[in-house]
Short mmCIF file of C-alpha atoms in Angstrom, two decimals:
data_model
loop_
_atom_site.label_atom_id
_atom_site.label_comp_id
_atom_site.label_asym_id
_atom_site.label_seq_id
_atom_site.Cartn_x
_atom_site.Cartn_y
_atom_site.Cartn_z
CA MET A 1 103.58 163.75 166.90
CA ASN A 2 102.85 166.54 169.40
CA ASN A 3 99.39 168.01 169.94
CA GLN A 4 97.46 165.33 168.12
CA VAL A 5 93.71 165.71 168.58
CA ASN A 6 91.89 162.50 169.53
CA VAL A 7 88.58 162.27 167.68
CA MET A 8 86.01 159.50 167.57
CA ILE A 9 83.75 159.41 164.51
CA ALA A 10 80.52 157.42 164.68
CA GLY A 11 78.97 156.62 161.32
CA ALA A 12 79.92 154.40 158.40
CA ASP A 13 79.19 156.18 155.12
CA MET A 14 79.42 159.88 155.92
CA GLY A 15 81.69 159.05 158.85
CA GLY A 16 84.23 157.63 156.42
CA LEU A 17 84.24 160.83 154.37
CA ILE A 18 84.71 162.94 157.50
CA ALA A 19 87.61 160.74 158.64
CA SER A 20 89.29 160.97 155.24
CA CYS A 21 88.86 164.74 155.15
CA ALA A 22 90.28 165.08 158.67
CA LEU A 23 93.33 162.96 157.87
CA HIS A 24 94.10 164.99 154.76
CA TYR A 25 93.46 168.42 156.25
CA ASP A 26 96.07 171.03 155.32
CA PHE A 27 98.28 168.32 153.81
CA GLN A 28 100.17 170.78 151.58
CA ASN A 29 101.72 172.39 154.65
CA ARG A 30 102.58 169.18 156.53
CA LEU A 31 105.10 166.44 156.00
CA LEU A 32 102.60 163.90 157.33
CA GLN A 33 98.95 164.11 156.41
CA GLU A 34 97.90 162.10 159.45
CA ASP A 35 99.60 164.19 162.13
CA ARG A 36 96.79 166.54 163.12
CA PHE A 37 94.07 164.11 164.19
CA ARG A 38 94.14 160.66 165.70
CA ILE A 39 90.91 159.08 164.50
CA SER A 40 89.01 156.20 166.07
CA ARG A 41 85.92 154.87 164.32
CA LEU A 42 82.56 153.43 165.25
CA GLU A 43 81.66 152.30 161.75
CA LYS A 44 77.90 151.90 162.01
CA ASP A 45 75.17 154.17 160.66
CA THR A 46 72.61 152.65 163.05
CA LEU A 47 73.74 152.30 166.66
CA THR A 48 72.48 149.84 169.26
CA MET A 49 72.58 150.14 173.02
CA GLU A 50 75.20 147.39 172.99
CA ASP A 51 77.39 149.56 170.74
CA VAL A 52 77.02 152.44 173.18
CA GLY A 53 77.87 150.28 176.17
CA GLN A 54 80.98 148.83 174.54
CA CYS A 55 82.28 152.13 173.16
CA ASP A 56 85.55 153.15 174.86
CA LEU A 57 85.90 156.94 175.02
CA SER A 58 89.19 156.96 176.93
CA GLY A 59 91.34 159.87 175.76
CA VAL A 60 88.77 161.09 173.24
CA GLU A 61 88.56 164.90 173.05
CA TYR A 62 85.81 165.35 170.46
CA VAL A 63 83.14 163.09 169.02
CA VAL A 64 81.42 163.31 165.64
CA ASN A 65 77.98 161.70 165.45
CA ALA A 66 77.45 161.09 161.73
CA THR A 67 75.03 158.21 162.26
CA LEU A 68 71.49 158.29 160.89
CA HIS A 69 70.12 159.31 164.32
CA ASP A 70 67.54 156.62 163.69
CA THR A 71 67.48 154.93 167.11
CA GLU A 72 67.38 156.00 170.72
CA ALA A 73 70.88 154.52 171.00
CA SER A 74 72.24 157.40 168.91
CA PHE A 75 71.07 159.88 171.53
CA ALA A 76 72.23 157.60 174.36
CA PHE A 77 75.66 157.71 172.71
CA ASP A 78 75.57 161.52 172.86
CA GLU A 79 74.70 161.39 176.55
CA LYS A 80 77.57 159.02 177.28
CA CYS A 81 79.99 161.41 175.57
CA LYS A 82 78.62 164.44 177.39
CA LYS A 83 78.84 162.73 180.78
CA GLN A 84 82.56 162.36 180.12
CA GLY A 85 82.86 166.04 179.18
CA ILE A 86 83.24 165.44 175.45
CA PRO A 87 81.61 167.85 172.95
CA VAL A 88 79.62 166.14 170.19
CA ILE A 89 79.42 167.40 166.60
CA HIS A 90 76.27 166.23 164.81
CA ALA A 91 76.47 165.93 161.02
CA VAL A 92 73.31 165.40 158.96
CA ASN A 93 72.99 164.91 155.19
CA PHE A 94 70.02 166.76 153.67
CA GLY A 95 70.73 165.68 150.10
CA LYS A 96 72.04 168.90 148.57
CA ALA A 97 72.69 170.50 151.94
CA ALA A 98 74.34 169.69 155.24
CA PHE A 99 73.39 170.48 158.83
CA LEU A 100 75.92 170.55 161.66
CA ALA A 101 75.45 171.28 165.34
CA VAL A 102 77.99 171.32 168.17
CA GLU A 103 76.60 170.05 171.46
CA LYS A 104 78.28 171.19 174.68
CA PRO A 105 78.58 168.63 177.49
CA LYS A 106 76.43 170.80 179.75
CA GLY A 107 74.67 172.78 177.05
CA TYR A 108 71.29 172.64 175.37
CA PRO A 109 70.63 168.98 174.44
CA PHE A 110 70.42 168.06 170.77
CA SER A 111 67.83 165.42 171.67
CA GLU A 112 65.32 168.25 172.15
CA VAL A 113 64.99 168.29 168.35
CA LYS A 114 62.84 165.17 168.72
CA LYS A 115 60.37 166.99 170.94
CA ARG A 116 59.95 170.19 168.96
CA ASN A 117 56.65 171.24 167.45
CA SER A 118 57.01 173.56 164.49
CA ASP A 119 54.02 175.66 165.57
CA GLU A 120 54.58 176.08 169.31
CA GLY A 121 57.16 177.69 171.55
CA SER A 122 60.36 179.55 170.84
CA ILE A 123 63.77 178.15 170.07
CA GLU A 124 65.24 179.65 173.21
CA LYS A 125 62.89 177.89 175.66
CA HIS A 126 64.28 174.82 177.35
CA GLU A 127 61.05 173.13 178.32
CA GLU A 128 59.73 170.25 176.25
CA ASP A 129 57.21 171.01 173.52
CA SER A 130 54.59 168.43 172.62
CA ILE A 131 55.17 166.16 169.65
CA GLU A 132 52.83 166.80 166.75
CA LYS A 133 49.52 164.95 166.88
CA ASN A 134 50.26 162.65 163.98
CA GLU A 135 53.41 161.48 165.76
CA ASP A 136 52.03 161.33 169.29
CA ARG A 137 51.85 157.56 169.32
CA ILE A 138 55.34 156.90 167.98
CA ALA A 139 57.01 154.34 170.21
CA LEU A 140 60.71 154.57 170.93
CA ASP A 141 61.39 151.45 168.89
CA SER A 142 59.66 152.95 165.82
CA TRP A 143 61.80 156.09 165.73
CA ASN A 144 63.64 156.23 162.42
CA ALA A 145 65.84 158.45 160.26
CA ASP A 146 62.91 159.87 158.27
CA ILE A 147 61.08 161.04 161.39
CA PHE A 148 64.32 162.53 162.72
CA GLN A 149 65.05 164.46 159.53
CA ARG A 150 61.51 165.82 159.30
CA LYS A 151 61.66 166.99 162.91
CA LEU A 152 65.11 168.48 162.37
CA GLY A 153 63.82 170.25 159.26
CA LYS A 154 60.95 171.72 161.29
CA TYR A 155 63.42 172.81 163.95
CA ILE A 156 65.50 174.62 161.31
CA SER A 157 62.36 176.26 159.90
CA GLN A 158 61.18 177.35 163.34
CA TYR A 159 64.59 178.73 164.21
CA GLY A 160 64.66 180.75 160.99
CA MET A 161 61.18 182.16 161.62
CA PHE A 162 62.07 183.08 165.20
CA TRP A 163 65.12 185.07 164.06
CA GLN A 164 63.28 186.44 160.99
CA LYS A 165 65.60 184.54 158.67
CA PRO A 166 63.25 182.11 156.90
CA VAL A 167 64.65 179.05 155.17
CA PRO A 168 62.13 178.44 152.35
CA TRP A 169 63.94 175.49 150.81
CA ILE A 170 63.75 173.47 154.03
CA ASP A 171 59.99 174.12 154.22
CA GLU A 172 59.64 172.84 150.67
CA ALA A 173 61.78 169.80 151.46
CA ILE A 174 59.64 168.92 154.49
CA LYS A 175 56.55 169.10 152.28
CA ASN A 176 58.11 167.04 149.47
CA TYR A 177 59.44 164.33 151.78
CA SER A 178 56.55 164.12 154.23
CA GLU A 179 55.86 160.52 153.24
CA LYS A 180 59.19 159.37 151.82
CA SER A 181 62.85 159.39 152.76
CA PHE A 182 65.11 162.38 152.38
CA PRO A 183 67.72 161.63 149.69
CA GLN A 184 71.19 160.80 150.98
CA LEU A 185 73.23 162.36 148.17
CA SER A 186 77.02 162.49 148.02
CA ILE A 187 76.83 166.29 147.65
CA GLY A 188 75.40 166.70 151.14
CA ALA A 189 77.88 164.22 152.61
CA TYR A 190 80.88 166.06 151.17
CA ILE A 191 79.56 169.43 152.34
CA ALA A 192 79.09 167.96 155.82
CA ALA A 193 82.60 166.50 155.84
CA GLY A 194 84.23 169.81 154.95
CA TYR A 195 82.25 171.77 157.51
CA CYS A 196 82.81 169.14 160.19
CA VAL A 197 86.59 169.15 159.84
CA ASN A 198 86.64 172.95 159.85
CA ILE A 199 84.69 172.89 163.13
CA LEU A 200 87.06 170.28 164.58
CA CYS A 201 90.05 172.45 163.70
CA ARG A 202 88.49 175.53 165.27
CA LEU A 203 87.70 173.61 168.45
CA ALA A 204 91.23 172.19 168.60
CA GLU A 205 92.71 175.67 168.16
CA GLY A 206 90.47 177.18 170.83
CA LYS A 207 88.59 179.32 168.34
CA GLU A 208 84.94 180.27 168.58
CA VAL A 209 82.25 178.00 167.14
CA LYS A 210 78.46 178.04 167.23
CA TYR A 211 76.95 175.83 169.91
CA PHE A 212 73.52 174.25 169.77
CA PRO A 213 70.75 175.53 169.66
CA LYS A 214 72.69 177.52 167.04
CA PHE A 215 73.84 175.47 164.07
CA TYR A 216 75.54 175.43 160.69
CA LEU A 217 73.42 174.96 157.57
CA SER A 218 75.06 174.91 154.17
CA PRO A 219 72.87 174.29 151.11
CA LEU A 220 74.38 173.93 147.64
CA LEU A 221 71.88 176.58 146.60
CA GLU A 222 70.00 179.08 148.75
CA GLU A 223 66.75 177.69 147.38
CA VAL A 224 66.31 174.25 145.86
#
């Protein structure tokens, strides 16, 4: 089929939903449901450096990182994609909401989320902010999905405050899940899958999308 878009999706659980959604996109108007995207999979929610080293990106046009972002290997995977000129779409399940960010190969790095302090600096600055005191001693091998989601939540909150568009429900979620894991609900995964495929289609058609540090945030409710 002409004009197939080659996409690699990293991630097992949510990655599977995104792949299914992509393969069934716009099926009512097509004789073949699978003719828009050619999907390759890296079916692991937690990546290792070995996974990154063995991953073949030949011919891949877009990558979706739907892993848990719970190891340094996840961010090393992003860097490998970007070095080959491949945009990376990050999909994160916030329970009853989904976060998506599109990372340009030479744009603002998504890994900066790890280094953001919710009380210092502006979103638009590119220099590194210090990690909060209670996380100063976190070693690379102790990075996990909970720390990532809390830092991402603080990034979202800071971004909203900077642009005078507060996101009160994310502040409440950070408080509620300060010492326990964010829930990985199917609602958030399905929201992420729909948004992700819409972004993929817009990229493939040459239409405008938001690039990180801008992002997409879609809660089931405005306040939860």
